[in-house]
């Protein structure tokens, strides 16, 4: 299992940050490993909402089918994903007012490689510190996007 956690302060209220982060059509604007939104449920993002996304790590594209399992607008979202070869991922967003009129955005991603411990060793060898760098870069993009759009 690989877990990445990152936080960033964004100079905008949680509702504004939530609107950007939870809009499937805007993933391409801030998620660095996002390549394409292949499909998604109709209507408002809510528990049970599903989407299929093509992501890219180290030049390799792969699809993940996500389902929103927890949604407490505008403070908490948890997505569960299924990827290739029975891999699993969880992505969580936690938003909180930061005391200065802005938002503390907390991000967590947990990835479970297929093939148990052997797959986990291979995943760490191939991916290394890339998930943390990509998480930090994505949060910086989200911050710039929200703050520059104000």
Tab-separated table of C-alpha atoms in Angstrom:
chain	number	residue	atom	x	y	z
A	1	UNK	CA	0.000	0.000	0.000
A	2	UNK	CA	1.237	3.473	-0.879
A	3	UNK	CA	-0.247	6.486	0.886
A	4	UNK	CA	0.310	10.151	0.094
A	5	UNK	CA	-0.950	13.046	2.196
A	6	UNK	CA	-0.593	16.735	1.378
A	7	UNK	CA	-2.181	20.008	2.458
A	8	UNK	CA	-2.297	23.526	1.098
A	9	UNK	CA	-3.884	26.821	2.138
A	10	UNK	CA	-6.015	28.500	-0.530
A	11	UNK	CA	-7.188	32.117	-0.263
A	12	UNK	CA	-10.849	31.346	-0.972
A	13	UNK	CA	-13.745	30.009	1.108
A	14	UNK	CA	-14.345	26.240	1.185
A	15	UNK	CA	-17.406	26.459	-1.090
A	16	UNK	CA	-15.314	27.978	-3.907
A	17	UNK	CA	-12.521	25.451	-3.532
A	18	UNK	CA	-15.057	22.613	-3.371
A	19	UNK	CA	-16.782	23.789	-6.562
A	20	UNK	CA	-13.509	23.624	-8.493
A	21	UNK	CA	-12.108	20.437	-6.942
A	22	UNK	CA	-15.340	18.466	-7.327
A	23	UNK	CA	-16.131	19.464	-10.917
A	24	UNK	CA	-15.170	16.472	-13.094
A	25	UNK	CA	-14.922	18.763	-16.128
A	26	UNK	CA	-12.171	20.793	-14.389
A	27	UNK	CA	-9.893	17.863	-13.437
A	28	UNK	CA	-7.793	18.552	-16.517
A	29	UNK	CA	-7.068	22.038	-15.179
A	30	UNK	CA	-5.465	20.992	-11.918
A	31	UNK	CA	-4.752	17.244	-11.606
A	32	UNK	CA	-1.290	16.773	-13.113
A	33	UNK	CA	-1.664	13.072	-13.926
A	34	UNK	CA	-5.165	13.488	-15.428
A	35	UNK	CA	-5.309	12.817	-19.159
A	36	UNK	CA	-8.996	12.453	-19.906
A	37	UNK	CA	-12.454	12.163	-18.359
A	38	UNK	CA	-13.868	9.159	-20.172
A	39	UNK	CA	-17.322	8.994	-18.610
A	40	UNK	CA	-19.265	10.257	-15.597
A	41	UNK	CA	-22.686	10.200	-13.987
A	42	UNK	CA	-25.210	12.863	-14.872
A	43	UNK	CA	-26.185	15.631	-12.516
A	44	UNK	CA	-24.710	16.966	-9.328
A	45	UNK	CA	-21.790	15.233	-7.622
A	46	UNK	CA	-23.295	13.175	-4.785
A	47	UNK	CA	-22.728	9.862	-2.997
A	48	UNK	CA	-22.865	7.130	-5.619
A	49	UNK	CA	-21.615	9.462	-8.377
A	50	UNK	CA	-19.275	7.600	-10.727
A	51	UNK	CA	-16.645	8.606	-13.221
A	52	UNK	CA	-14.026	6.933	-15.343
A	53	UNK	CA	-10.756	8.764	-15.721
A	54	UNK	CA	-7.591	8.123	-17.724
A	55	UNK	CA	-4.486	8.914	-15.696
A	56	UNK	CA	-0.790	8.791	-16.613
A	57	UNK	CA	2.241	7.888	-14.471
A	58	UNK	CA	5.735	7.570	-15.930
A	59	UNK	CA	4.344	7.754	-19.467
A	60	UNK	CA	1.860	4.912	-18.983
A	61	UNK	CA	-1.847	5.664	-19.359
A	62	UNK	CA	-4.368	3.686	-17.313
A	63	UNK	CA	-8.056	3.964	-16.498
A	64	UNK	CA	-9.580	4.228	-13.048
A	65	UNK	CA	-13.286	3.849	-12.342
A	66	UNK	CA	-14.185	6.064	-9.355
A	67	UNK	CA	-17.225	6.103	-7.099
A	68	UNK	CA	-17.921	8.878	-4.608
A	69	UNK	CA	-18.629	7.012	-1.363
A	70	UNK	CA	-18.748	9.952	1.085
A	71	UNK	CA	-19.794	13.503	0.345
A	72	UNK	CA	-20.285	16.233	2.960
A	73	UNK	CA	-20.427	19.368	0.805
A	74	UNK	CA	-18.216	21.508	1.015
A	75	UNK	CA	-15.944	19.861	3.582
A	76	UNK	CA	-15.312	16.201	2.809
A	77	UNK	CA	-15.272	13.827	-0.158
A	78	UNK	CA	-13.981	10.301	-0.457
A	79	UNK	CA	-13.621	8.518	-3.779
A	80	UNK	CA	-12.931	4.790	-4.156
A	81	UNK	CA	-11.358	3.665	-7.405
A	82	UNK	CA	-10.711	0.455	-9.283
A	83	UNK	CA	-7.829	0.352	-11.720
A	84	UNK	CA	-6.064	-2.153	-13.910
A	85	UNK	CA	-5.269	-5.676	-12.693
A	86	UNK	CA	-7.544	-5.317	-9.652
A	87	UNK	CA	-5.635	-2.371	-8.202
A	88	UNK	CA	-7.556	-0.142	-5.780
A	89	UNK	CA	-7.269	3.498	-4.777
A	90	UNK	CA	-8.906	5.842	-2.302
A	91	UNK	CA	-8.732	9.594	-2.671
A	92	UNK	CA	-9.970	11.899	0.049
A	93	UNK	CA	-10.424	15.674	0.148
A	94	UNK	CA	-10.831	17.448	3.500
A	95	UNK	CA	-11.605	21.161	3.429
A	96	UNK	CA	-11.691	23.403	6.484
A	97	UNK	CA	-11.802	27.128	7.103
A	98	UNK	CA	-8.258	28.202	7.932
A	99	UNK	CA	-9.062	31.198	10.144
A	100	UNK	CA	-8.105	33.855	7.588
A	101	UNK	CA	-11.159	33.534	5.345
A	102	UNK	CA	-9.481	30.856	3.270
A	103	UNK	CA	-9.410	27.088	3.094
A	104	UNK	CA	-7.026	24.439	4.317
A	105	UNK	CA	-7.292	21.710	1.664
A	106	UNK	CA	-6.161	18.284	2.812
A	107	UNK	CA	-5.543	15.546	0.262
A	108	UNK	CA	-4.977	11.848	0.851
A	109	UNK	CA	-4.457	9.122	-1.705
A	110	UNK	CA	-4.003	5.482	-0.860
A	111	UNK	CA	-3.080	3.013	-3.587
A	112	UNK	CA	-3.102	-0.758	-3.254
A	113	UNK	CA	-1.239	-2.517	-6.017
A	114	UNK	CA	-2.385	-5.884	-7.311
A	115	UNK	CA	-0.470	-9.067	-6.417
A	116	UNK	CA	-0.167	-8.321	-2.702
A	117	UNK	CA	3.296	-7.662	-1.216
A	118	UNK	CA	5.107	-8.465	-4.473
A	119	UNK	CA	3.022	-5.901	-6.363
A	120	UNK	CA	3.615	-3.321	-3.635
A	121	UNK	CA	7.398	-3.760	-3.886
A	122	UNK	CA	7.267	-3.460	-7.669
A	123	UNK	CA	5.035	-0.385	-7.441
A	124	UNK	CA	7.427	1.374	-5.032
A	125	UNK	CA	10.398	0.561	-7.267
A	126	UNK	CA	8.680	1.870	-10.399
A	127	UNK	CA	6.837	4.871	-8.975
A	128	UNK	CA	9.167	5.988	-6.155
A	129	UNK	CA	8.420	9.489	-4.815
A	130	UNK	CA	6.400	10.473	-7.868
A	131	UNK	CA	2.948	10.370	-6.199
A	132	UNK	CA	3.989	12.946	-3.566
A	133	UNK	CA	5.479	15.291	-6.165
A	134	UNK	CA	2.366	14.979	-8.326
A	135	UNK	CA	0.070	15.589	-5.333
A	136	UNK	CA	1.992	18.735	-4.374
A	137	UNK	CA	2.008	19.982	-7.976
A	138	UNK	CA	-1.727	19.307	-8.349
A	139	UNK	CA	-2.549	21.206	-5.149
A	140	UNK	CA	-0.434	24.153	-6.316
A	141	UNK	CA	-2.378	24.164	-9.586
A	142	UNK	CA	-5.696	24.037	-7.714
A	143	UNK	CA	-4.592	26.951	-5.525
A	144	UNK	CA	-3.576	29.065	-8.542
A	145	UNK	CA	-6.747	28.199	-10.426
A	146	UNK	CA	-9.068	29.130	-7.554
A	147	UNK	CA	-7.159	32.211	-6.436
A	148	UNK	CA	-6.666	33.599	-9.968
A	149	UNK	CA	-10.298	33.025	-10.834
A	150	UNK	CA	-11.529	35.221	-7.990
